[in-house]
């Protein structure tokens, strides 16, 4: 897997880890930090749909994958509009786990990319979900 992809993936964790720490340390008000956190979470969630969009187009896969590729964006957006508090954090966390599971069974990446990508995604998703739980506990 490309080195830059790994670095960018891990750097993407900074807001997930940093915002709760800033709230805990008193450098950021909870409400403001919560808003930043859930907005960033929904944006990053939508990014994972793009991976399936590209995979479906490149590998001439079924329309099913194209439709599912839109779900992370729709789920993230509607969750931001209709949910709040712990329920919003829970919905986003569940969506991250769901798209990770879908990745595992659907993505048609070459083996030399699939294994490191899956390892990285499991780690990233674990940190993201723990960050959601940590923010909910503040």
Short mmCIF file of C-alpha atoms in Angstrom, two decimals:
data_model
loop_
_atom_site.label_atom_id
_atom_site.label_comp_id
_atom_site.label_asym_id
_atom_site.label_seq_id
_atom_site.Cartn_x
_atom_site.Cartn_y
_atom_site.Cartn_z
CA UNK A 1 0.00 0.00 0.00
CA UNK A 2 1.23 3.47 -0.85
CA UNK A 3 3.14 5.12 2.02
CA UNK A 4 1.32 8.45 1.59
CA UNK A 5 -2.04 6.69 1.92
CA UNK A 6 -0.97 5.24 5.25
CA UNK A 7 0.34 8.56 6.55
CA UNK A 8 -2.80 10.42 5.48
CA UNK A 9 -5.00 7.74 6.99
CA UNK A 10 -3.29 7.96 10.36
CA UNK A 11 -3.18 11.77 10.27
CA UNK A 12 -6.93 11.68 9.75
CA UNK A 13 -7.21 10.45 13.34
CA UNK A 14 -5.92 13.74 14.75
CA UNK A 15 -9.35 15.44 15.04
CA UNK A 16 -10.91 12.26 16.45
CA UNK A 17 -8.29 12.07 19.18
CA UNK A 18 -7.47 15.77 19.54
CA UNK A 19 -10.94 17.25 19.95
CA UNK A 20 -11.91 15.14 22.99
CA UNK A 21 -8.52 15.87 24.55
CA UNK A 22 -8.99 19.61 23.99
CA UNK A 23 -12.43 19.42 25.59
CA UNK A 24 -11.10 17.42 28.52
CA UNK A 25 -8.26 19.90 28.98
CA UNK A 26 -10.62 22.87 28.94
CA UNK A 27 -9.19 24.41 25.74
CA UNK A 28 -12.47 23.84 23.88
CA UNK A 29 -16.04 24.13 25.11
CA UNK A 30 -17.90 20.84 24.98
CA UNK A 31 -20.70 22.03 22.69
CA UNK A 32 -18.30 23.59 20.19
CA UNK A 33 -15.97 20.58 20.25
CA UNK A 34 -18.90 18.20 19.91
CA UNK A 35 -20.09 20.06 16.80
CA UNK A 36 -16.60 19.99 15.24
CA UNK A 37 -16.24 16.30 16.08
CA UNK A 38 -19.54 15.05 14.65
CA UNK A 39 -19.20 17.19 11.52
CA UNK A 40 -15.71 15.84 10.87
CA UNK A 41 -16.92 12.31 11.61
CA UNK A 42 -19.74 12.57 9.06
CA UNK A 43 -17.37 13.95 6.42
CA UNK A 44 -14.83 11.16 6.93
CA UNK A 45 -17.61 8.56 6.93
CA UNK A 46 -18.75 9.80 3.53
CA UNK A 47 -15.20 9.37 2.23
CA UNK A 48 -15.50 5.59 2.62
CA UNK A 49 -18.39 5.52 0.19
CA UNK A 50 -16.07 6.93 -2.47
CA UNK A 51 -13.85 3.90 -2.16
CA UNK A 52 -16.76 1.67 -3.18
CA UNK A 53 -17.79 4.03 -5.96
CA UNK A 54 -14.31 3.74 -7.49
CA UNK A 55 -14.15 -0.02 -6.91
CA UNK A 56 -17.52 -0.52 -8.62
CA UNK A 57 -16.49 1.58 -11.62
CA UNK A 58 -12.99 0.15 -12.03
CA UNK A 59 -14.02 -3.47 -11.63
CA UNK A 60 -17.32 -3.13 -13.52
CA UNK A 61 -19.19 -4.43 -10.50
CA UNK A 62 -22.92 -4.48 -9.99
CA UNK A 63 -25.02 -1.39 -9.54
CA UNK A 64 -25.61 -2.64 -5.99
CA UNK A 65 -22.17 -1.45 -4.93
CA UNK A 66 -22.77 1.98 -6.49
CA UNK A 67 -25.94 2.36 -4.45
CA UNK A 68 -24.24 1.22 -1.26
CA UNK A 69 -21.40 3.66 -1.98
CA UNK A 70 -23.88 6.48 -1.39
CA UNK A 71 -25.01 5.18 2.01
CA UNK A 72 -22.17 6.58 4.18
CA UNK A 73 -22.85 10.10 2.88
CA UNK A 74 -26.60 9.77 3.33
CA UNK A 75 -26.29 8.20 6.78
CA UNK A 76 -23.79 10.81 7.98
CA UNK A 77 -25.82 13.72 6.63
CA UNK A 78 -29.19 12.55 7.94
CA UNK A 79 -27.67 11.67 11.30
CA UNK A 80 -26.33 15.23 11.61
CA UNK A 81 -29.74 16.65 10.80
CA UNK A 82 -32.02 14.41 12.84
CA UNK A 83 -29.93 13.07 15.72
CA UNK A 84 -28.04 14.61 18.60
CA UNK A 85 -26.00 13.72 21.64
CA UNK A 86 -25.23 10.12 22.41
CA UNK A 87 -27.57 8.86 19.73
CA UNK A 88 -25.68 10.74 17.02
CA UNK A 89 -22.32 9.51 18.30
CA UNK A 90 -23.71 5.96 18.44
CA UNK A 91 -25.16 6.13 14.92
CA UNK A 92 -21.88 7.39 13.47
CA UNK A 93 -19.93 4.67 15.31
CA UNK A 94 -22.25 1.96 14.05
CA UNK A 95 -21.95 3.32 10.51
CA UNK A 96 -18.13 3.13 10.71
CA UNK A 97 -18.26 -0.49 11.82
CA UNK A 98 -20.85 -1.28 9.16
CA UNK A 99 -18.84 0.16 6.28
CA UNK A 100 -15.73 -1.63 7.55
CA UNK A 101 -17.60 -4.95 7.47
CA UNK A 102 -18.92 -4.17 4.01
CA UNK A 103 -15.34 -3.35 2.88
CA UNK A 104 -14.14 -6.71 4.11
CA UNK A 105 -16.63 -8.66 2.02
CA UNK A 106 -17.02 -6.53 -1.10
CA UNK A 107 -13.87 -4.64 -2.05
CA UNK A 108 -12.06 -6.24 -4.98
CA UNK A 109 -8.58 -4.90 -4.30
CA UNK A 110 -5.44 -6.76 -5.22
CA UNK A 111 -4.07 -8.89 -2.40
CA UNK A 112 -0.95 -6.74 -1.90
CA UNK A 113 -3.25 -3.75 -1.30
CA UNK A 114 -6.20 -5.49 0.39
CA UNK A 115 -4.33 -6.93 3.37
CA UNK A 116 -2.53 -3.74 4.47
CA UNK A 117 -5.64 -1.66 3.67
CA UNK A 118 -7.85 -3.92 5.79
CA UNK A 119 -5.34 -3.89 8.66
CA UNK A 120 -5.17 -0.10 8.53
CA UNK A 121 -8.97 0.25 8.33
CA UNK A 122 -9.50 -2.01 11.35
CA UNK A 123 -7.03 0.07 13.37
CA UNK A 124 -8.47 3.40 12.19
CA UNK A 125 -12.06 2.32 12.79
CA UNK A 126 -11.18 1.06 16.27
CA UNK A 127 -9.62 4.40 17.21
CA UNK A 128 -12.55 6.31 15.69
CA UNK A 129 -15.16 4.28 17.59
CA UNK A 130 -13.21 4.58 20.86
CA UNK A 131 -12.99 8.34 20.28
CA UNK A 132 -16.77 8.51 19.83
CA UNK A 133 -17.22 6.57 23.08
CA UNK A 134 -14.71 8.79 24.88
CA UNK A 135 -16.49 11.96 23.71
CA UNK A 136 -19.82 10.49 24.85
CA UNK A 137 -18.34 9.87 28.30
CA UNK A 138 -17.27 13.50 28.80
#
